[in-house]
């Protein structure tokens, strides 16, 4: 310490001496410059030409002879960008080799322990009780060794994967002991074996939380999950309940905050085991209600963990994936049951996730990240559609889908939630595909006779309401691009025209059936639909001249609709309509075209500024 202090003082003295010498050199240069400038002024016959006005040339100022000058202020050097550092290979990174060796050593040690137990059983070494006792001692010794190694590394300021590998190997050895006392020797019943395995897993999770080791928690949970069907020697309700309890313990250990791999380890394998249990029970008949309870509990745990992780990390995507996977097991658990329970279950899932979306979209719980909110909303929409498709009578399936889409559209307008609007858009697409059965049935008279005009009329009104609420929702929800708003208005107008045409034709069919003139009602409906489209075209053209902001869009839509009306008149009505209705359609449409042109010309003249008199 004294030697270093002396070196510092010596360097300070040398630096001060160097600065004094630099000041002396600078003073000498200043005196020489001053004397030279005085000589130039005395000898020079004329003053130098002035510099251009656009260029400012500073004139040096002479310092008094012999006057010391201060050292020039150093100009800061430009920042030097560091050269790009090449990333080291994986084996050169800190702790990489240690981690690989630790994991490999744990695997090899575990295999050796399993081989030792198998060999002891084959050769008859020791009595079974002593074998199990030695296995327990080995497991405890490995966990204790992990504690010792961790304590030494902590005292020296180091950290590696060796303690985690030792502890994980010890817990794996403990799981092998559980298998031995339940499956091999039959000393404990299956339920008691699962309880014992759960206790071992809980101690491992507590240790992982204390050490802040995600790896140890993942290995502990995976080991217990894989062990469950081995202990019970089958898939079923016991395994499903065990993995749910284990998932809850893992959630309490950390809450999925910052440990995404633990969220995967406690959810994905559990989902697979529940699905395998449902498939195994389905072979003997309808599965028990325990599978539904286990799947519902796992889904709730996945939702809680996803919300917790989303609040901790806004970019989290693991929570959305685990929630979707857990929900699949719940949908399957309800789906394999009878119609009543299946429909009720799907409806309850839809309502529950709709409430969850509303709760997590605002404080104090939310707002959660957009991917998670989208997942929650999508699950609600899919469940609602499944409930309608599985429970509604065949005649009212399309109506139920339309009512579902209308409900989500109304919710989007009310809550002004972008995620709810996306869910409404998804259900609206499904509803639009289902609704296509009505307009395709009205292309030909024979198909129209066999079609249900009452449901077609009701569905047309619902579809028109969806189009109107969808356009309204896009207008009131913030953050929607202007291009999307414009396209939505156009799509809503097209949907409104299509649904209104189907509604008019349905009314014509109903009136025709009441008067025992179904054919006349069908033809009248098509003719009125063409006239209605032409009236809408005229309204759009006139509105385009009145509304400056929407003039271009209204004019384009009006002209386009007029072209579509004329095309329908010549391509469909001319071939389908006959007699008086064909004449009426052509005459009325032609008169409307003439009237629209005349009215448009007059309105255009009124919008022009008056010309001043000469």
XYZ file of C-alpha atoms in Angstrom:
614
model
C 0.000 0.000 0.000
C 2.858 2.429 0.891
C 4.687 1.578 -2.348
C 1.585 2.371 -4.409
C 1.165 5.705 -2.603
C 4.771 6.621 -3.307
C 4.316 5.762 -6.976
C 1.245 8.017 -7.163
C 3.109 10.923 -5.574
C 6.068 10.440 -7.918
C 3.785 10.474 -10.960
C 2.075 13.639 -9.704
C 5.447 15.386 -9.313
C 6.575 14.348 -12.782
C 3.310 15.581 -14.247
C 3.645 18.981 -12.532
C 7.237 19.329 -13.790
C 6.144 18.508 -17.338
C 3.403 21.124 -17.194
C 5.857 23.785 -15.986
C 8.159 23.012 -18.897
C 5.253 23.242 -21.345
C 4.307 26.679 -19.906
C 7.927 27.853 -20.285
C 8.017 26.718 -23.905
C 4.708 28.440 -24.540
C 5.921 31.760 -23.019
C 9.060 31.654 -25.162
C 7.037 31.077 -28.310
C 4.760 34.005 -27.388
C 7.695 36.387 -26.948
C 9.186 35.356 -30.287
C 5.848 35.786 -32.077
C 5.328 39.235 -30.567
C 8.778 40.443 -31.636
C 8.278 39.131 -35.174
C 4.856 40.809 -35.502
C 6.318 44.190 -34.345
C 9.078 43.892 -36.956
C 6.541 43.134 -39.737
C 4.496 46.209 -38.849
C 7.560 48.453 -39.039
C 8.848 47.069 -42.382
C 5.608 46.471 -44.296
C 4.959 49.325 -46.856
C 1.246 48.865 -47.162
C -1.600 47.191 -45.357
C -2.738 43.882 -46.683
C -5.860 43.704 -48.814
C -8.997 43.366 -46.784
C -10.611 39.988 -46.653
C -13.919 39.510 -48.406
C -16.953 40.523 -46.406
C -18.285 37.019 -46.479
C -15.129 35.614 -44.806
C -14.211 36.691 -41.291
C -10.443 36.495 -40.714
C -9.498 36.923 -37.053
C -6.429 39.074 -36.429
C -4.061 37.721 -33.839
C -3.555 39.916 -30.811
C 0.006 40.427 -29.661
C 0.781 39.807 -26.060
C 3.070 42.200 -24.160
C 6.693 41.270 -24.388
C 7.728 39.201 -21.478
C 4.178 38.738 -20.254
C 3.448 35.145 -19.415
C 0.609 33.518 -21.239
C -1.708 30.904 -19.950
C -1.698 27.458 -21.367
C -4.200 27.010 -24.177
C -7.393 25.313 -23.147
C -7.346 21.801 -24.537
C -9.996 21.088 -27.114
C -12.015 17.974 -26.410
C -11.137 15.105 -28.669
C -13.939 13.658 -30.746
C -15.493 10.599 -29.173
C -13.934 7.403 -30.323
C -16.468 4.707 -31.029
C -15.478 1.380 -29.568
C -14.616 -1.250 -32.059
C -17.212 -3.994 -32.360
C -16.406 -6.823 -30.062
C -16.866 -10.269 -31.497
C -19.115 -12.480 -29.416
C -17.207 -15.320 -27.839
C -18.075 -18.889 -28.580
C -20.556 -20.558 -26.270
C -17.838 -22.469 -24.423
C -15.997 -19.213 -23.731
C -18.954 -17.557 -22.039
C -18.979 -17.250 -18.302
C -20.397 -20.319 -16.602
C -21.316 -22.100 -19.849
C -18.898 -25.018 -19.453
C -19.736 -25.341 -15.780
C -23.444 -25.458 -16.528
C -23.053 -28.075 -19.255
C -20.844 -30.262 -17.091
C -23.206 -29.913 -14.135
C -26.285 -30.917 -16.123
C -24.447 -33.789 -17.785
C -23.109 -34.954 -14.426
C -26.586 -34.853 -12.922
C -28.018 -36.943 -15.761
C -25.218 -39.497 -15.610
C -25.440 -39.719 -11.829
C -29.184 -40.234 -11.962
C -28.811 -42.981 -14.555
C -26.178 -44.614 -12.381
C -28.461 -44.498 -9.346
C -31.294 -46.081 -11.316
C -28.968 -48.795 -12.596
C -27.695 -49.407 -9.087
C -31.216 -49.854 -7.728
C -32.132 -52.167 -10.585
C -28.969 -54.242 -10.068
C -29.571 -54.448 -6.316
C -33.049 -55.802 -6.971
C -31.819 -58.337 -9.549
C -28.925 -59.606 -7.420
C -30.896 -59.539 -4.196
C -28.507 -57.187 -2.465
C -29.808 -56.138 0.895
C -33.406 -56.384 1.932
C -35.986 -54.088 0.290
C -36.239 -51.930 3.376
C -32.504 -51.314 3.394
C -32.498 -50.503 -0.314
C -35.187 -47.869 0.153
C -33.419 -46.469 3.209
C -30.142 -46.200 1.299
C -31.953 -44.466 -1.535
C -33.433 -41.941 0.889
C -30.014 -41.347 2.448
C -28.486 -40.855 -0.992
C -31.177 -38.334 -1.945
C -30.724 -36.407 1.304
C -26.926 -36.506 0.890
C -27.116 -35.069 -2.628
C -29.399 -32.226 -1.525
C -27.136 -31.556 1.466
C -24.110 -31.542 -0.832
C -25.853 -28.949 -2.961
C -26.326 -26.796 0.146
C -22.658 -27.136 1.070
C -21.402 -26.255 -2.403
C -23.748 -23.300 -2.612
C -22.605 -21.996 0.761
C -18.936 -22.172 -0.269
C -19.606 -20.433 -3.597
C -21.602 -17.695 -1.887
C -18.836 -17.041 0.635
C -16.316 -16.687 -2.197
C -18.572 -14.510 -4.359
C -19.028 -17.132 -7.083
C -22.052 -18.831 -8.573
C -22.428 -21.899 -10.773
C -24.924 -24.572 -11.737
C -23.249 -27.272 -9.667
C -25.384 -26.810 -6.509
C -28.577 -26.834 -8.573
C -27.481 -30.004 -10.374
C -26.679 -31.750 -7.096
C -30.010 -30.770 -5.527
C -31.971 -31.731 -8.650
C -30.269 -35.121 -8.711
C -31.168 -35.596 -5.057
C -34.836 -34.839 -5.702
C -34.831 -37.187 -8.680
C -33.441 -39.908 -6.424
C -36.247 -39.136 -3.991
C -38.795 -39.603 -6.779
C -37.253 -42.997 -7.550
C -37.737 -43.956 -3.903
C -41.404 -42.963 -4.163
C -41.763 -45.196 -7.224
C -40.112 -48.041 -5.320
C -42.412 -47.867 -2.276
C -45.590 -47.535 -4.370
C -45.201 -49.341 -7.677
C -42.352 -51.812 -7.083
C -42.962 -52.948 -3.513
C -46.550 -51.807 -3.011
C -45.991 -50.538 0.524
C -48.080 -47.409 -0.008
C -51.361 -46.940 -1.896
C -51.305 -44.837 -5.027
C -52.905 -41.783 -3.424
C -50.397 -41.852 -0.568
C -47.591 -42.142 -3.098
C -48.824 -39.067 -4.928
C -49.017 -37.167 -1.644
C -45.453 -38.168 -0.822
C -44.260 -37.134 -4.283
C -46.051 -33.807 -3.858
C -44.300 -33.225 -0.553
C -40.924 -33.859 -2.176
C -41.807 -31.458 -4.985
C -42.920 -28.732 -2.572
C -39.612 -28.897 -0.687
C -37.797 -28.608 -4.015
C -39.866 -25.576 -5.005
C -39.216 -23.907 -1.669
C -35.506 -24.477 -2.108
C -35.664 -23.128 -5.662
C -37.364 -19.987 -4.396
C -34.767 -19.559 -1.671
C -31.925 -19.984 -4.140
C -33.775 -18.002 -6.841
C -33.093 -20.865 -9.250
C -35.579 -21.358 -12.086
C -33.659 -24.435 -13.267
C -34.155 -26.242 -9.965
C -37.864 -25.386 -9.941
C -38.322 -26.624 -13.505
C -36.484 -29.890 -12.864
C -38.454 -30.485 -9.666
C -41.830 -29.894 -11.310
C -41.005 -31.916 -14.416
C -39.726 -34.800 -12.342
C -42.866 -34.950 -10.226
C -45.129 -34.597 -13.274
C -43.439 -37.428 -15.166
C -43.456 -39.536 -11.995
C -47.229 -39.323 -11.465
C -48.398 -41.833 -14.122
C -45.545 -44.155 -13.161
C -46.744 -44.288 -9.558
C -50.383 -44.857 -10.484
C -49.464 -47.104 -13.460
C -52.229 -45.415 -15.494
C -53.719 -42.100 -16.547
C -56.822 -40.940 -14.752
C -58.397 -38.698 -12.165
C -55.658 -39.198 -9.563
C -52.959 -38.044 -11.945
C -55.075 -35.085 -13.096
C -55.647 -33.869 -9.547
C -51.992 -34.373 -8.639
C -50.639 -32.296 -11.534
C -53.133 -29.509 -10.753
C -52.002 -29.396 -7.105
C -48.383 -29.429 -8.265
C -49.092 -26.563 -10.675
C -50.668 -24.562 -7.850
C -47.609 -25.165 -5.647
C -45.306 -24.031 -8.460
C -47.416 -20.909 -8.976
C -47.222 -20.041 -5.294
C -43.468 -20.516 -5.375
C -42.922 -17.672 -7.813
C -46.135 -16.503 -9.464
C -44.575 -16.889 -12.952
C -42.879 -13.500 -12.550
C -39.628 -13.697 -14.441
C -39.690 -17.506 -14.648
C -41.291 -18.293 -18.008
C -39.851 -21.794 -18.209
C -41.490 -22.690 -14.903
C -44.823 -21.537 -16.321
C -44.329 -23.889 -19.261
C -43.174 -26.757 -17.023
C -46.144 -26.504 -14.677
C -48.803 -26.081 -17.386
C -47.938 -27.861 -20.627
C -47.168 -31.374 -19.228
C -50.144 -31.112 -16.874
C -52.392 -30.305 -19.839
C -51.093 -33.353 -21.691
C -51.701 -35.643 -18.709
C -55.261 -34.351 -18.256
C -55.983 -34.933 -21.949
C -54.504 -38.443 -21.722
C -56.664 -39.105 -18.683
C -59.771 -37.964 -20.578
C -58.848 -40.188 -23.522
C -58.241 -43.177 -21.208
C -61.570 -42.760 -19.418
C -63.438 -42.138 -22.658
C -62.754 -45.724 -23.700
C -64.820 -47.027 -20.760
C -67.640 -44.522 -21.172
C -68.166 -40.872 -20.344
C -65.310 -39.452 -18.272
C -65.954 -38.401 -14.703
C -66.563 -34.852 -13.599
C -63.142 -34.852 -11.926
C -61.489 -34.233 -15.291
C -63.643 -31.132 -15.760
C -62.718 -29.840 -12.317
C -59.018 -30.511 -12.867
C -59.046 -28.820 -16.281
C -60.967 -25.821 -14.906
C -58.528 -25.462 -11.998
C -55.512 -25.716 -14.302
C -57.029 -23.079 -16.622
C -57.643 -20.745 -13.678
C -54.051 -21.221 -12.483
C -52.762 -20.547 -15.996
C -54.837 -17.347 -16.159
C -53.558 -16.118 -12.796
C -49.975 -16.907 -13.761
C -50.322 -15.230 -17.149
C -51.730 -12.053 -15.584
C -48.945 -12.036 -12.990
C -46.263 -12.525 -15.636
C -47.851 -9.917 -17.912
C -47.803 -7.283 -15.195
C -44.139 -8.082 -14.559
C -43.113 -8.159 -18.235
C -45.209 -6.377 -20.865
C -43.551 -8.353 -23.676
C -44.451 -11.747 -22.188
C -45.892 -14.267 -24.643
C -45.447 -17.453 -22.616
C -48.484 -16.654 -20.485
C -50.732 -16.417 -23.548
C -49.449 -19.765 -24.849
C -49.890 -21.590 -21.539
C -53.382 -20.151 -21.070
C -54.432 -21.279 -24.540
C -53.033 -24.777 -23.917
C -54.776 -25.138 -20.555
C -58.078 -23.956 -22.048
C -57.878 -26.662 -24.708
C -58.008 -29.310 -21.983
C -61.071 -27.609 -20.477
C -62.876 -27.421 -23.827
C -62.108 -31.090 -24.490
C -63.271 -32.050 -20.992
C -66.660 -30.468 -21.680
C -66.750 -31.570 -25.302
C -66.745 -35.315 -24.603
C -69.897 -35.115 -22.458
C -73.548 -34.953 -23.444
C -75.226 -32.086 -25.239
C -76.616 -30.342 -22.166
C -73.397 -30.363 -20.142
C -71.321 -29.569 -23.214
C -73.383 -26.533 -24.192
C -73.598 -25.274 -20.627
C -69.871 -25.688 -20.146
C -68.990 -23.841 -23.327
C -71.355 -21.007 -22.400
C -69.866 -20.745 -18.910
C -66.344 -20.589 -20.351
C -67.423 -17.828 -22.736
C -68.989 -15.777 -19.946
C -66.084 -16.367 -17.555
C -63.466 -15.231 -20.046
C -65.583 -12.250 -21.099
C -65.653 -11.173 -17.453
C -61.913 -11.853 -17.180
C -61.298 -9.634 -20.214
C -63.316 -6.812 -18.668
C -61.547 -7.147 -15.310
C -58.023 -7.382 -16.674
C -58.484 -4.510 -19.123
C -58.460 -1.840 -16.428
C -56.976 -1.129 -13.023
C -56.366 -2.346 -10.402
C -55.540 -5.655 -12.093
C -54.894 -4.461 -15.636
C -54.345 -3.473 -18.233
C -52.613 -6.699 -19.217
C -50.433 -6.948 -22.357
C -52.278 -6.922 -25.658
C -51.355 -10.537 -26.627
C -52.782 -11.843 -23.357
C -55.928 -9.727 -23.658
C -56.369 -10.960 -27.230
C -56.001 -14.563 -26.082
C -58.601 -14.093 -23.348
C -61.036 -12.481 -25.777
C -60.438 -15.125 -28.440
C -61.143 -17.923 -25.947
C -64.389 -16.228 -24.987
C -65.463 -15.846 -28.610
C -64.558 -19.407 -29.610
C -66.324 -20.839 -26.560
C -69.466 -18.835 -27.319
C -69.516 -20.075 -30.909
C -68.999 -23.673 -29.743
C -71.867 -23.287 -27.281
C -74.189 -22.095 -30.031
C -73.133 -24.751 -32.530
C -73.456 -27.578 -30.005
C -76.698 -26.556 -28.299
C -78.847 -24.573 -30.707
C -81.423 -26.386 -32.862
C -80.369 -26.813 -36.454
C -82.843 -24.191 -37.627
C -81.441 -21.521 -35.300
C -77.697 -22.225 -35.456
C -77.003 -19.331 -37.818
C -79.237 -17.085 -35.728
C -77.317 -18.004 -32.571
C -73.994 -17.246 -34.233
C -75.305 -13.876 -35.409
C -76.612 -13.050 -31.924
C -73.175 -13.902 -30.498
C -71.427 -11.626 -32.980
C -73.969 -8.874 -32.306
C -73.325 -9.147 -28.574
C -69.562 -8.767 -28.968
C -70.064 -5.832 -31.350
C -72.296 -4.121 -28.790
C -69.692 -4.812 -26.093
C -67.003 -3.225 -28.272
C -69.090 -0.085 -28.729
C -69.886 0.089 -25.017
C -66.413 -0.580 -23.636
C -64.514 1.036 -26.528
C -61.937 -1.715 -26.126
C -59.733 -2.503 -29.086
C -59.356 -6.146 -28.046
C -63.118 -6.565 -27.726
C -63.446 -5.018 -31.189
C -61.024 -7.621 -32.557
C -63.048 -10.404 -30.949
C -66.199 -8.902 -32.438
C -64.522 -8.808 -35.852
C -63.555 -12.482 -35.577
C -67.038 -13.591 -34.593
C -68.476 -11.362 -37.316
C -66.397 -13.162 -39.922
C -67.728 -16.518 -38.719
C -71.238 -15.110 -38.673
C -70.835 -13.781 -42.224
C -69.770 -17.202 -43.486
C -72.740 -18.824 -41.743
C -75.106 -16.164 -43.120
C -74.143 -16.967 -46.725
C -76.625 -19.849 -46.675
C -79.468 -17.329 -47.088
C -78.381 -15.301 -50.151
C -77.195 -18.430 -51.957
C -80.635 -19.981 -51.462
C -82.356 -17.001 -53.119
C -80.557 -17.337 -56.436
C -83.111 -19.799 -57.823
C -86.857 -20.101 -57.241
C -86.805 -23.807 -56.409
C -84.217 -23.335 -53.671
C -86.065 -20.294 -52.373
C -89.304 -22.316 -51.987
C -87.554 -24.825 -49.703
C -85.695 -22.200 -47.699
C -86.872 -20.909 -44.318
C -87.826 -17.320 -45.101
C -88.635 -16.515 -41.469
C -85.137 -17.276 -40.197
C -83.670 -15.579 -43.271
C -85.558 -12.378 -42.429
C -84.515 -12.502 -38.762
C -80.911 -13.288 -39.621
C -80.838 -10.432 -42.140
C -81.927 -7.971 -39.478
C -79.260 -9.292 -37.087
C -76.580 -9.167 -39.781
C -77.489 -5.582 -40.623
C -77.204 -4.702 -36.948
C -73.755 -6.299 -36.796
C -72.634 -4.217 -39.783
C -73.932 -1.002 -38.217
C -72.426 -1.702 -34.779
C -69.151 -2.760 -36.368
C -68.815 0.521 -38.230
C -69.791 2.410 -35.087
C -67.271 0.504 -33.002
C -64.444 1.261 -35.411
C -65.342 4.954 -35.192
C -65.443 5.160 -31.373
C -62.465 2.945 -30.528
C -59.209 4.848 -30.361
C -56.083 3.924 -32.256
C -57.780 2.589 -35.399
C -56.043 3.830 -38.593
C -58.059 6.022 -40.941
C -57.640 3.517 -43.775
C -59.222 0.782 -41.657
C -62.098 3.086 -40.724
C -62.772 3.878 -44.374
C -62.655 0.219 -45.421
C -64.938 -0.719 -42.545
C -67.536 1.828 -43.653
C -67.427 0.444 -47.186
C -67.750 -3.137 -45.920
C -70.632 -2.133 -43.651
C -72.441 -0.476 -46.577
C -71.988 -3.556 -48.770
C -73.172 -5.838 -45.960
C -76.166 -3.583 -45.345
C -77.177 -3.684 -49.000
C -76.815 -7.481 -49.170
C -78.771 -8.109 -45.967
C -81.489 -5.628 -46.931
C -81.900 -7.367 -50.285
C -82.248 -10.748 -48.554
C -84.727 -9.222 -46.107
C -86.853 -7.768 -48.931
C -86.875 -11.072 -50.809
C -87.771 -12.914 -47.579
C -90.702 -10.563 -47.035
C -91.795 -11.159 -50.633
C -91.658 -14.932 -50.095
C -93.604 -14.739 -46.846
C -96.278 -12.552 -48.411
C -96.378 -14.807 -51.478
C -96.791 -17.922 -49.324
C -99.621 -16.251 -47.419
C -101.365 -15.380 -50.724
C -100.485 -18.758 -52.267
C -98.274 -16.987 -54.812
C -94.743 -17.880 -53.802
C -93.336 -17.332 -57.285
C -94.786 -13.825 -57.522
C -93.435 -12.963 -54.092
C -89.945 -14.179 -55.081
C -89.965 -12.110 -58.288
C -91.350 -9.045 -56.548
C -88.688 -9.277 -53.884
C -85.854 -9.337 -56.433
C -87.349 -6.433 -58.365
C -87.746 -4.358 -55.216
C -84.175 -5.206 -54.183
C -82.850 -3.797 -57.455
C -84.926 -0.639 -57.051
C -83.771 -0.261 -53.445
C -80.124 -0.472 -54.514
C -80.731 2.202 -57.138
C -82.355 4.492 -54.548
C -79.342 4.034 -52.289
C -77.058 4.913 -55.195
C -78.968 8.150 -55.813
C -78.789 9.048 -52.125
C -75.028 8.512 -52.087
C -74.520 10.699 -55.136
C -76.532 13.581 -53.661
C -74.898 13.206 -50.254
C -71.482 13.395 -51.879
C -72.224 16.947 -53.016
C -73.458 18.018 -49.581
C -70.720 16.482 -47.438
C -67.367 17.968 -48.394
C -65.356 15.595 -46.193
C -66.832 12.422 -47.711
C -67.458 13.658 -51.244
C -64.999 11.421 -53.076
C -65.988 8.285 -51.137
C -69.729 8.905 -51.531
C -69.443 9.577 -55.248
C -67.404 6.438 -55.832
C -69.792 4.295 -53.811
C -72.825 5.802 -55.506
C -71.481 5.239 -59.011
C -70.290 1.766 -58.101
C -73.655 0.806 -56.646
C -75.410 2.172 -59.736
C -73.174 -0.014 -61.894
C -73.938 -3.046 -59.703
C -77.674 -2.342 -59.916
C -77.565 -2.125 -63.708
C -75.447 -5.290 -63.855
C -77.950 -7.168 -61.670
C -80.755 -5.861 -63.843
C -79.256 -7.242 -67.057
C -77.438 -10.322 -65.779
C -79.885 -11.656 -63.192
C -83.259 -9.931 -63.333
C -83.537 -10.180 -67.110
C -83.087 -13.963 -66.924
C -84.983 -14.609 -63.685
C -87.900 -12.151 -63.681
C -90.721 -12.440 -66.142
C -93.885 -10.647 -67.040
C -94.851 -7.503 -65.240
C -92.067 -7.617 -62.631
C -89.365 -7.532 -65.305
C -91.003 -4.494 -66.902
C -91.390 -2.785 -63.543
C -87.753 -3.418 -62.599
C -86.431 -1.981 -65.873
C -88.736 1.025 -65.983
C -88.291 2.017 -62.360
C -84.539 1.534 -62.480
C -84.269 3.546 -65.686
C -86.373 6.380 -64.269
C -84.272 6.402 -61.135
C -81.124 6.648 -63.234
C -82.550 9.612 -65.151
C -83.788 11.295 -62.007
C -80.449 10.736 -60.286
C -78.584 12.305 -63.176
C -80.899 15.333 -63.258
C -80.831 15.831 -59.497
C -77.073 15.459 -59.422
C -76.658 18.107 -62.147
C -78.884 20.578 -60.294
C -77.144 19.942 -56.983
C -73.770 20.357 -58.646
C -74.835 23.774 -60.045
C -75.917 24.904 -56.596
C -72.542 24.001 -55.120
C -70.606 26.076 -57.680
C -69.691 29.661 -56.719
C -71.678 32.384 -58.558
C -69.964 33.995 -61.526
C -69.605 37.770 -61.282
C -71.428 39.787 -63.967
C -69.258 41.446 -66.569
